[in-house]
Coordinates of C-alpha atoms in Angstrom, one line a residue:
X1 CA -29.1 14.8 127.8
X2 CA -27.1 18.0 127.7
X3 CA -28.0 20.4 125.0
X4 CA -25.2 21.3 122.4
X5 CA -25.1 24.7 123.7
X6 CA -24.3 23.3 127.2
X7 CA -21.7 20.6 125.8
X8 CA -19.9 23.4 123.9
X9 CA -19.6 25.7 127.1
X10 CA -18.7 22.7 129.2
X11 CA -15.9 21.9 126.6
X12 CA -14.5 25.5 126.6
X13 CA -15.0 25.7 130.5
X14 CA -12.6 22.9 130.8
X15 CA -9.9 23.8 128.3
X16 CA -10.4 27.5 128.2
X17 CA -6.3 28.1 128.3
X18 CA -6.0 26.0 125.3
X19 CA -8.3 27.6 123.2
X20 CA -7.0 30.7 121.4
X21 CA -8.9 34.0 120.6
X22 CA -12.1 33.3 122.7
X23 CA -12.3 37.0 123.2
X24 CA -12.9 37.6 119.3
X25 CA -14.7 34.2 118.8
X26 CA -17.5 34.1 121.7
X27 CA -20.5 36.2 121.6
X28 CA -21.2 38.4 124.6
X29 CA -23.9 36.2 126.2
X30 CA -21.7 33.2 126.1
X31 CA -18.9 34.9 127.7
X32 CA -21.3 36.1 130.4
X33 CA -22.6 32.3 130.7
X34 CA -19.0 31.0 130.9
X35 CA -17.9 33.3 133.6
X36 CA -20.9 31.9 135.7
X37 CA -20.2 28.3 135.0
X38 CA -16.4 28.8 135.8
X39 CA -17.7 30.1 139.1
X40 CA -20.1 27.6 139.9
X41 CA -17.4 24.7 139.3
X42 CA -14.8 26.5 141.4
X43 CA -12.6 26.6 138.3
X44 CA -11.3 30.2 138.9
X45 CA -7.8 29.1 139.9
X46 CA -5.0 31.3 139.8
X47 CA -3.6 29.9 136.3
X48 CA -7.0 30.1 134.8
X49 CA -7.7 33.9 136.1
X50 CA -5.1 35.4 133.8
X51 CA -6.9 33.9 130.7
X52 CA -10.1 34.9 132.3
X53 CA -8.9 38.5 132.6
X54 CA -7.9 38.8 129.0
X55 CA -10.4 36.8 127.2
X56 CA -13.7 37.3 129.1
X57 CA -13.3 40.5 131.1
X58 CA -14.6 42.4 127.9
X59 CA -16.4 45.9 128.4
X60 CA -19.5 44.7 126.5
X61 CA -20.7 42.4 129.4
X62 CA -24.0 43.4 131.0
X63 CA -24.8 40.6 133.2
X64 CA -22.5 39.1 135.9
X65 CA -23.9 36.3 137.9
X66 CA -21.4 34.3 140.4
X67 CA -22.6 31.5 142.6
X68 CA -21.2 29.5 145.7
X69 CA -17.5 30.2 144.9
X70 CA -14.8 31.0 147.6
X71 CA -12.5 31.8 144.5
X72 CA -14.6 34.7 143.8
X73 CA -13.2 37.4 146.2
X74 CA -12.1 40.9 146.5
X75 CA -9.5 40.7 144.2
X76 CA -11.4 39.0 141.7
X77 CA -14.2 41.6 141.7
X78 CA -11.4 44.3 141.8
X79 CA -9.9 42.7 138.5
X80 CA -13.4 42.7 136.9
X81 CA -14.3 46.5 137.8
X82 CA -14.6 48.8 135.1
X83 CA -16.7 51.8 135.0
X84 CA -16.7 51.6 131.2
X85 CA -18.4 48.2 131.3
X86 CA -22.0 49.3 132.5
X87 CA -23.8 46.2 134.0
X88 CA -27.8 45.7 134.0
X89 CA -27.5 42.5 136.4
X90 CA -25.1 41.8 139.2
X91 CA -25.8 38.7 141.3
X92 CA -23.2 37.4 143.6
X93 CA -24.4 34.7 146.1
X94 CA -22.1 33.1 148.9
X95 CA -18.8 34.1 147.6
X96 CA -15.9 35.1 150.0
X97 CA -16.4 38.9 149.1
X98 CA -16.5 42.0 151.6
X99 CA -17.1 45.5 151.4
X100 CA -14.0 46.4 149.3
X101 CA -14.9 44.0 146.5
X102 CA -18.6 45.3 146.3
X103 CA -17.5 49.0 146.2
X104 CA -15.2 48.2 143.4
X105 CA -17.7 46.2 141.2
X106 CA -20.4 48.8 141.7
X107 CA -18.4 51.8 141.1
X108 CA -20.3 54.4 138.6
X109 CA -22.7 51.7 137.5
X110 CA -25.2 53.7 136.1
X111 CA -27.3 50.9 134.2
X112 CA -27.9 48.5 137.0
X113 CA -31.4 47.2 137.0
X114 CA -31.0 44.1 139.2
X115 CA -28.6 43.9 142.3
X116 CA -28.7 40.8 144.2
X117 CA -26.3 40.2 147.0
X118 CA -27.2 37.3 148.8
X119 CA -25.6 35.4 151.8
X120 CA -22.6 37.6 151.9
X121 CA -21.8 37.4 155.5
X122 CA -18.9 39.7 155.4
X123 CA -20.9 42.7 153.7
X124 CA -21.6 45.7 156.0
X125 CA -23.5 48.9 155.2
X126 CA -20.3 50.3 154.3
X127 CA -20.2 48.3 151.1
X128 CA -23.1 49.4 149.3
X129 CA -22.0 53.2 149.3
X130 CA -21.5 53.2 145.5
X131 CA -24.7 51.5 144.5
X132 CA -26.4 54.5 142.7
X133 CA -28.5 53.6 139.6
X134 CA -31.3 55.5 138.3
X135 CA -32.9 52.5 136.6
X136 CA -32.6 50.0 139.8
X137 CA -35.6 48.1 140.1
X138 CA -34.9 44.8 142.1
X139 CA -32.8 45.0 145.4
X140 CA -32.0 41.9 147.3
X141 CA -30.0 41.5 150.5
X142 CA -31.1 38.3 151.9
X143 CA -28.7 36.6 154.1
X144 CA -26.4 39.5 154.5
X145 CA -26.5 39.1 158.3
X146 CA -24.1 42.3 159.1
X147 CA -26.5 44.4 157.2
X148 CA -28.7 46.9 159.2
X149 CA -31.4 49.5 158.9
X150 CA -29.1 52.2 158.3
X151 CA -27.4 50.4 155.3
X152 CA -30.8 49.5 153.6
X153 CA -32.1 53.2 154.2
X154 CA -28.8 54.7 152.4
X155 CA -28.8 52.3 149.5
X156 CA -32.9 53.2 148.8
X157 CA -31.9 56.9 149.1
X158 CA -29.4 56.7 146.5
X159 CA -31.9 54.3 144.5
X160 CA -35.4 55.5 144.7
X161 CA -36.7 53.8 141.7
X162 CA -36.6 50.1 143.7
X163 CA -40.0 48.3 143.0
X164 CA -38.6 44.7 144.5
X165 CA -37.0 44.9 147.6
X166 CA -35.7 41.9 150.2
X167 CA -34.2 42.7 153.3
X168 CA -34.4 39.4 155.1
X169 CA -31.5 38.2 157.2
X170 CA -31.1 34.5 158.6
X171 CA -31.8 35.0 162.5
X172 CA -29.2 37.6 163.2
X173 CA -30.7 40.4 161.2
X174 CA -30.4 43.8 162.6
X175 CA -33.4 45.8 161.4
X176 CA -35.8 47.8 163.6
X177 CA -39.4 48.9 163.1
X178 CA -38.1 52.6 162.1
X179 CA -36.8 50.9 159.0
X180 CA -40.2 50.0 157.4
X181 CA -41.2 53.5 158.1
X182 CA -38.2 54.8 156.2
X183 CA -38.9 52.4 153.5
X184 CA -42.3 53.8 153.0
X185 CA -41.1 57.1 153.0
X186 CA -38.2 56.6 150.6
X187 CA -39.6 54.6 147.9
X188 CA -43.2 54.1 148.9
X189 CA -45.0 55.2 145.7
X190 CA -42.7 52.9 143.3
X191 CA -42.7 49.9 145.8
X192 CA -44.6 46.8 144.4
X193 CA -42.9 43.9 146.4
X194 CA -41.7 43.8 150.0
X195 CA -40.1 40.6 151.4
X196 CA -38.7 40.8 155.1
X197 CA -39.3 37.5 157.1
X198 CA -38.4 36.5 159.6
X199 CA -38.7 40.1 160.9
X200 CA -41.7 41.2 162.4
X201 CA -43.2 44.6 162.2
X202 CA -45.8 46.5 164.1
X203 CA -49.3 47.8 163.6
X204 CA -47.7 51.4 163.6
X205 CA -45.4 50.0 160.6
X206 CA -48.1 48.2 158.7
X207 CA -50.2 51.6 159.0
X208 CA -47.3 53.5 157.3
X209 CA -46.9 51.1 154.7
X210 CA -50.9 51.2 154.0
X211 CA -50.6 55.1 153.5
X212 CA -47.3 55.5 151.6
X213 CA -47.1 52.2 149.5
X214 CA -50.2 52.7 147.2
X215 CA -49.2 50.3 144.4
X216 CA -47.8 47.6 146.7
X217 CA -48.7 44.2 145.3
X218 CA -47.0 41.4 147.2
X219 CA -46.4 41.7 151.0
X220 CA -45.6 38.7 153.4
X221 CA -46.5 39.4 157.2
X222 CA -45.6 35.9 157.9
X223 CA -44.9 35.4 161.7
X224 CA -46.2 39.1 162.7
X225 CA -47.9 38.4 166.1
X226 CA -48.4 42.1 166.7
X227 CA -50.2 42.7 163.7
X228 CA -54.3 43.4 164.4
X229 CA -57.4 43.8 162.6
X230 CA -57.1 47.8 162.6
X231 CA -54.0 47.7 160.7
X232 CA -54.9 44.9 158.5
X233 CA -58.0 47.1 157.5
X234 CA -55.9 50.0 156.8
X235 CA -53.5 48.0 154.6
X236 CA -56.5 46.6 152.7
X237 CA -57.9 50.2 152.2
X238 CA -54.7 51.7 151.3
X239 CA -53.0 49.0 149.0
X240 CA -56.1 48.3 146.7
X241 CA -53.5 46.3 143.9
X242 CA -52.5 43.8 146.6
X243 CA -52.1 40.5 144.7
X244 CA -50.2 38.6 147.0
X245 CA -50.8 38.5 150.8
X246 CA -49.3 36.2 153.5
X247 CA -51.0 36.5 156.9
X248 CA -49.5 33.0 158.3
X249 CA -49.2 33.1 162.1
X250 CA -50.6 36.4 162.7
X251 CA -52.1 35.2 165.7
X252 CA -53.8 38.4 166.7
X253 CA -56.3 37.5 163.9
X254 CA -57.6 34.4 165.2
X255 CA -60.2 36.0 167.6
X256 CA -63.0 38.6 167.5
X257 CA -63.0 41.5 166.8
X258 CA -59.7 41.3 165.0
X259 CA -60.7 38.3 162.8
X260 CA -63.6 40.4 161.3
X261 CA -60.9 42.3 159.1
X262 CA -60.7 39.1 157.3
X263 CA -63.9 40.3 155.4
X264 CA -62.3 43.4 154.1
X265 CA -59.5 41.6 152.2
X266 CA -59.2 43.3 149.0
X267 CA -61.0 41.2 146.0
X268 CA -57.9 41.9 143.8
X269 CA -55.9 39.1 145.7
X270 CA -54.9 36.0 143.7
X271 CA -52.7 34.6 146.5
X272 CA -53.5 34.2 150.3
X273 CA -52.1 32.4 153.5
X274 CA -54.1 32.0 156.3
X275 CA -51.6 29.3 157.5
X276 CA -51.6 28.9 161.6
X277 CA -54.1 31.4 162.3
X278 CA -56.1 29.7 164.8
X279 CA -59.6 30.9 163.7
X280 CA -62.7 29.4 165.4
X281 CA -65.2 31.1 163.6
X282 CA -66.5 29.1 160.6
X283 CA -68.8 31.8 159.2
X284 CA -66.1 34.4 158.9
X285 CA -63.5 31.9 157.0
X286 CA -66.3 31.0 154.5
X287 CA -67.5 34.4 153.8
X288 CA -63.9 36.0 153.5
X289 CA -62.9 33.2 151.1
X290 CA -66.1 33.1 149.3
X291 CA -66.0 37.0 148.5
X292 CA -62.3 36.7 146.7
X293 CA -63.6 36.4 143.2
X294 CA -59.9 36.6 141.8
X295 CA -58.3 33.8 144.2
X296 CA -56.0 31.4 142.8
X297 CA -54.0 30.2 145.4
X298 CA -54.6 29.6 148.9
X299 CA -53.1 28.1 151.9
X300 CA -55.3 26.7 154.6
X301 CA -52.7 25.0 157.1
X302 CA -53.6 24.5 160.6
X303 CA -57.2 26.5 160.8
X304 CA -59.1 24.8 163.6
X305 CA -62.6 25.6 162.1
X306 CA -61.6 24.0 158.6
X307 CA -63.7 20.8 158.3
X308 CA -65.5 18.9 155.9
X309 CA -68.5 20.9 155.4
X310 CA -66.6 24.4 155.7
X311 CA -64.0 23.1 153.1
X312 CA -66.9 22.0 150.9
X313 CA -68.9 25.1 151.0
X314 CA -65.5 27.2 150.1
X315 CA -64.7 24.9 147.2
X316 CA -68.4 24.9 146.0
X317 CA -68.0 29.0 145.5
X318 CA -64.3 29.3 144.8
X319 CA -62.9 25.8 143.3
X320 CA -63.3 26.5 139.7
X321 CA -60.9 29.4 139.8
X322 CA -58.2 27.8 142.2
X323 CA -54.9 26.5 140.6
X324 CA -53.2 26.1 144.1
X325 CA -54.4 24.4 147.2
X326 CA -52.4 23.9 150.2
X327 CA -53.5 22.0 153.1
X328 CA -50.4 20.3 154.6
X329 CA -50.3 19.4 158.3
X330 CA -54.0 19.2 158.6
X331 CA -54.7 16.7 161.1
X332 CA -58.3 17.2 162.4
X333 CA -60.5 14.3 162.7
X334 CA -63.3 16.0 161.3
X335 CA -61.5 16.9 157.9
X336 CA -61.6 13.5 156.0
X337 CA -61.6 12.1 152.4
X338 CA -65.1 13.4 152.3
X339 CA -64.0 17.0 152.5
X340 CA -61.3 16.1 149.8
X341 CA -64.1 15.0 147.4
X342 CA -65.3 18.8 147.1
X343 CA -61.5 19.2 145.1
X344 CA -62.6 16.4 142.8
X345 CA -66.2 17.8 142.3
X346 CA -65.5 21.5 141.9
X347 CA -61.9 22.2 140.8
X348 CA -61.4 22.4 137.2
X349 CA -58.1 24.3 136.8
X350 CA -56.0 22.7 139.8
X351 CA -52.3 22.7 139.1
X352 CA -50.7 22.4 142.8
X353 CA -52.1 20.3 145.6
X354 CA -50.4 20.0 148.9
X355 CA -51.5 17.4 151.5
X356 CA -48.5 16.4 152.9
X357 CA -48.7 15.3 156.7
X358 CA -52.5 15.1 156.4
X359 CA -52.6 11.8 158.1
X360 CA -56.3 11.1 158.0
X361 CA -56.5 11.4 154.3
X362 CA -55.9 8.3 152.1
X363 CA -56.6 10.7 149.1
X364 CA -58.9 8.1 147.3
X365 CA -61.7 10.7 146.8
X366 CA -59.1 12.3 144.6
X367 CA -59.1 9.7 142.0
X368 CA -61.9 11.2 140.0
X369 CA -59.7 14.2 139.4
X370 CA -56.4 12.3 138.8
X371 CA -58.1 9.9 136.4
X372 CA -60.1 12.9 134.3
X373 CA -58.0 13.0 131.2
X374 CA -58.6 17.1 130.9
X375 CA -58.3 18.2 134.5
X376 CA -55.1 15.7 135.0
X377 CA -53.1 17.6 132.3
X378 CA -53.5 20.8 134.3
X379 CA -51.8 19.2 137.4
X380 CA -48.0 20.1 137.9
X381 CA -46.8 19.8 141.3
X382 CA -48.6 17.2 144.2
X383 CA -47.2 17.0 147.5
X384 CA -48.6 13.6 148.8
X385 CA -46.2 12.6 151.8
X386 CA -49.1 11.3 154.0
X387 CA -48.6 7.8 155.8
X388 CA -52.2 6.8 154.8
X389 CA -51.9 7.9 151.2
X390 CA -53.4 5.0 148.9
X391 CA -51.1 3.2 146.5
X392 CA -54.0 3.4 144.1
X393 CA -53.9 7.3 144.2
X394 CA -50.0 7.0 143.6
X395 CA -50.6 5.0 140.4
X396 CA -53.4 7.3 139.1
X397 CA -51.2 10.4 139.5
X398 CA -48.2 8.5 137.9
X399 CA -50.3 7.4 134.9
X400 CA -52.3 10.5 134.3
X401 CA -50.9 13.6 135.2
X402 CA -48.3 13.7 132.2
X403 CA -47.4 17.2 133.1
X404 CA -46.2 16.5 136.5
X405 CA -43.0 18.7 137.3
X406 CA -42.8 18.1 141.0
X407 CA -43.7 15.2 143.2
X408 CA -43.2 14.6 147.0
X409 CA -43.8 11.0 148.3
X410 CA -41.4 11.4 151.3
X411 CA -42.2 8.6 154.0
X412 CA -45.0 6.8 152.1
X413 CA -44.1 3.2 152.5
X414 CA -45.8 1.7 149.6
X415 CA -43.6 3.5 147.0
X416 CA -41.8 1.1 144.9
X417 CA -40.1 0.7 141.8
X418 CA -43.2 -0.2 139.9
X419 CA -44.3 3.2 140.7
X420 CA -41.0 4.9 139.4
X421 CA -41.4 2.9 136.4
X422 CA -44.9 4.5 135.8
X423 CA -43.7 7.9 136.3
X424 CA -40.8 7.3 133.9
X425 CA -43.2 6.2 131.3
X426 CA -45.8 8.9 131.6
X427 CA -44.3 12.0 133.4
X428 CA -41.1 13.0 131.2
X429 CA -41.3 16.6 132.6
X430 CA -40.6 15.6 136.0
X431 CA -37.8 18.0 137.7
X432 CA -38.3 17.5 141.4
X433 CA -38.8 14.2 143.3
X434 CA -38.8 13.6 146.9
X435 CA -38.9 9.8 148.1
X436 CA -37.3 10.1 151.4
X437 CA -37.4 6.9 153.3
X438 CA -39.1 5.0 150.6
X439 CA -37.2 1.7 151.5
X440 CA -38.8 -0.3 148.8
X441 CA -36.8 1.6 146.0
X442 CA -33.8 0.1 144.4
X443 CA -31.6 1.1 141.5
X444 CA -33.8 -0.7 139.1
X445 CA -36.5 2.0 139.8
X446 CA -34.4 5.1 140.0
X447 CA -32.2 3.9 136.8
X448 CA -35.3 3.7 134.9
X449 CA -36.8 7.1 136.1
X450 CA -33.3 9.1 135.5
X451 CA -33.3 7.6 131.8
X452 CA -36.9 9.1 131.1
X453 CA -37.1 12.1 133.2
X454 CA -33.9 14.0 132.0
X455 CA -34.9 17.3 133.3
X456 CA -34.7 16.2 137.2
X457 CA -33.2 19.2 139.1
X458 CA -33.9 18.4 142.7
X459 CA -33.8 14.6 144.2
X460 CA -34.5 13.5 147.9
X461 CA -33.2 10.2 148.5
X462 CA -32.5 10.3 152.0
X463 CA -33.2 6.9 153.9
X464 CA -33.5 4.9 150.4
X465 CA -31.0 2.5 151.7
X466 CA -30.8 -0.1 148.8
X467 CA -29.5 2.2 146.2
X468 CA -25.9 2.1 145.0
X469 CA -23.3 4.0 143.2
X470 CA -25.2 2.7 140.1
X471 CA -28.1 5.1 140.6
X472 CA -25.8 8.0 141.0
X473 CA -24.0 7.1 137.6
X474 CA -27.2 6.9 135.9
X475 CA -28.5 10.3 137.4
X476 CA -25.1 11.9 136.3
X477 CA -25.3 10.5 132.8
X478 CA -28.9 11.1 132.3
X479 CA -29.9 14.3 133.9
X480 CA -26.9 16.8 133.5
X481 CA -29.1 19.8 134.9
X482 CA -29.6 18.3 138.6
X483 CA -29.0 21.3 141.0
X484 CA -29.9 19.7 144.5
X485 CA -29.6 15.9 146.0
X486 CA -30.0 14.6 149.4
X487 CA -28.5 11.2 150.2
X488 CA -28.4 11.2 154.0
X489 CA -28.2 7.2 155.0
X490 CA -27.5 6.2 151.6
X491 CA -24.5 4.1 153.1
X492 CA -23.8 2.5 149.6
X493 CA -22.9 5.5 147.9
X494 CA -19.4 6.5 147.6
X495 CA -17.9 10.1 147.7
X496 CA -15.9 9.4 144.5
X497 CA -19.2 8.7 142.6
X498 CA -20.4 11.9 144.0
X499 CA -17.4 13.8 142.7
X500 CA -18.1 12.4 139.2
X501 CA -21.5 13.4 139.6
X502 CA -20.7 17.2 140.1
X503 CA -18.2 17.4 137.4
X504 CA -20.6 16.0 134.8
X505 CA -23.5 18.3 135.6
X506 CA -24.1 21.6 133.9
X507 CA -24.0 24.0 137.1
X508 CA -22.9 23.3 140.5
X509 CA -24.8 20.5 142.5
X510 CA -25.7 20.8 146.2
X511 CA -25.1 17.4 147.6
X512 CA -26.0 16.2 151.5
X513 CA -24.7 12.9 152.2
X514 CA -24.1 12.2 155.6
X515 CA -24.2 8.5 156.4
X516 CA -22.2 6.4 159.1
X517 CA -20.4 3.3 158.3
X518 CA -19.5 4.1 154.8
X519 CA -17.7 1.4 153.0
X520 CA -13.8 2.2 152.7
X521 CA -12.1 1.9 149.4
X522 CA -15.4 1.6 147.4
X523 CA -14.9 2.0 143.7
X524 CA -17.3 1.6 141.0
X525 CA -16.7 1.3 137.3
X526 CA -18.5 0.4 134.1
X527 CA -18.5 -3.3 132.9
X528 CA -18.1 -2.5 128.9
X529 CA -19.6 -6.0 127.8
X530 CA -23.0 -5.4 129.8
X531 CA -23.1 -1.5 130.4
X532 CA -23.5 -2.3 134.0
X533 CA -21.9 -0.3 136.9
X534 CA -20.5 -2.6 139.6
X535 CA -18.0 -2.5 142.7
X536 CA -14.7 -3.1 141.3
X537 CA -13.2 -3.5 144.7
X538 CA -14.9 -6.7 145.2
X539 CA -14.2 -8.4 142.1
X540 CA -12.0 -11.6 142.6
X541 CA -9.3 -11.1 140.0
X542 CA -7.8 -14.7 140.5
X543 CA -11.2 -16.2 140.0
X544 CA -11.8 -13.9 136.9
X545 CA -8.5 -14.4 135.4
X546 CA -8.8 -18.3 135.8
X547 CA -12.3 -18.0 134.1
X548 CA -10.7 -16.4 131.1
X549 CA -7.7 -18.7 130.8
X550 CA -10.4 -21.7 130.7
X551 CA -12.4 -19.9 128.0
X552 CA -9.4 -19.4 125.9
X553 CA -8.4 -23.1 126.4
X554 CA -12.0 -24.3 125.3
X555 CA -11.7 -22.0 122.0
X556 CA -8.3 -23.3 121.2
X557 CA -9.5 -26.8 121.4
X558 CA -12.4 -25.9 119.2
X559 CA -10.0 -24.5 116.6

């Protein structure tokens, strides 16, 4: 259920014009929260804005967060702009703003520590001209497709204290290799995290990062086919504090002599992804992973030399320290449940396991792990969307993994209401559930689950075509913190009910509901006698009324 705090904020949000003296009565943090909620629910209408300006735009505000709202535009930001109001956090995502608004709201902001301008399609390099804060630590420009290398470099030159940098575009990015050289030259000594996928960099750029960014801790080289063993060696020698390294699809590292650089990976690594590296040399893979004594998370998807024996040797040495294992997409005939047995045998602290799309696995060798009363308590995330997965395995997870927060069972045909009831009984902390295409599931299972798992924030119900509006009403009433729901193909769900869901939830809800042949004029209502939700448009009122008249006559006769 909603917390008292959220219930009060929701009430104020919907009655803001009728409540006098909010400015004096509401503490700063709640003014900030109220602004965020008004934007998320698109309630910043012209008649509300005057009240917002007078009551919420106070000089003490420190954090402004605005999400997914077309009403947040340049006029809104100019109205908010005030150099006396020194913000520490400014986050604007998917709003209808341009350079004009960003220039206004960042003017003379000397206390900014976090600036996130995400998916602002009208923002150009010009809009960052006023970003000048001596304490800026985090800069996120993800999805700003009109941004280019010059714009990023300019803002870094004006803010050389940046430690976390995200400059990724979405397909139409305009960054060149020189940018990474300039990043290293400008903020190299302070830079700790660099995220730039899907852009790819060259060997020369990586060498510059290796020499100029000695404190780099997080680096993703996902999909960088030009990276060779030589530059990777320089990276590991220069960046001796690396904790998180993603080498996914760095295909040059698949073959000798480049693959030998995997032997030199720094022992400081706690997270490593080798997904998509077509490594054939078993010895290199085994020795490279065995020497990483601090490794906690490993992603080994699509590696040809990984089989039952190879994986068992790795787990024997590193299994006790691993908290996350990702084997998703593994479809090799020589990697079977026998290989998975080593997880049950050696992993004592596992929290996250992903074997989605591994169609050779039934998962039955994992049952000793899932039924262990101590180890099962550690597990928080399971991804088991494989067509051969055993129903016994699913039940074991539902019954014993009581701290489970995320579960993906998409496409698993045996998932039914009984399993959801087991989850409802034992996994009250569940936040994310994917049961795409699980056609045996009905309203009963999902309503029971939503009643117990009230922290649900992410649901994939696409293709579960037996569910009706009853499920959505239950989710709305029981799970007010829902953030995303996917309902493609659920033809018995009405758009009217989805609007109720959006209105009732605390934050804005992303709903994907594409379905053919939706029943027209579909209307749901609650039966006050039974508490059930039913289709009002299907009630035969003539029969219903005659039935009531017959009961009244019988009661009169008895009197």
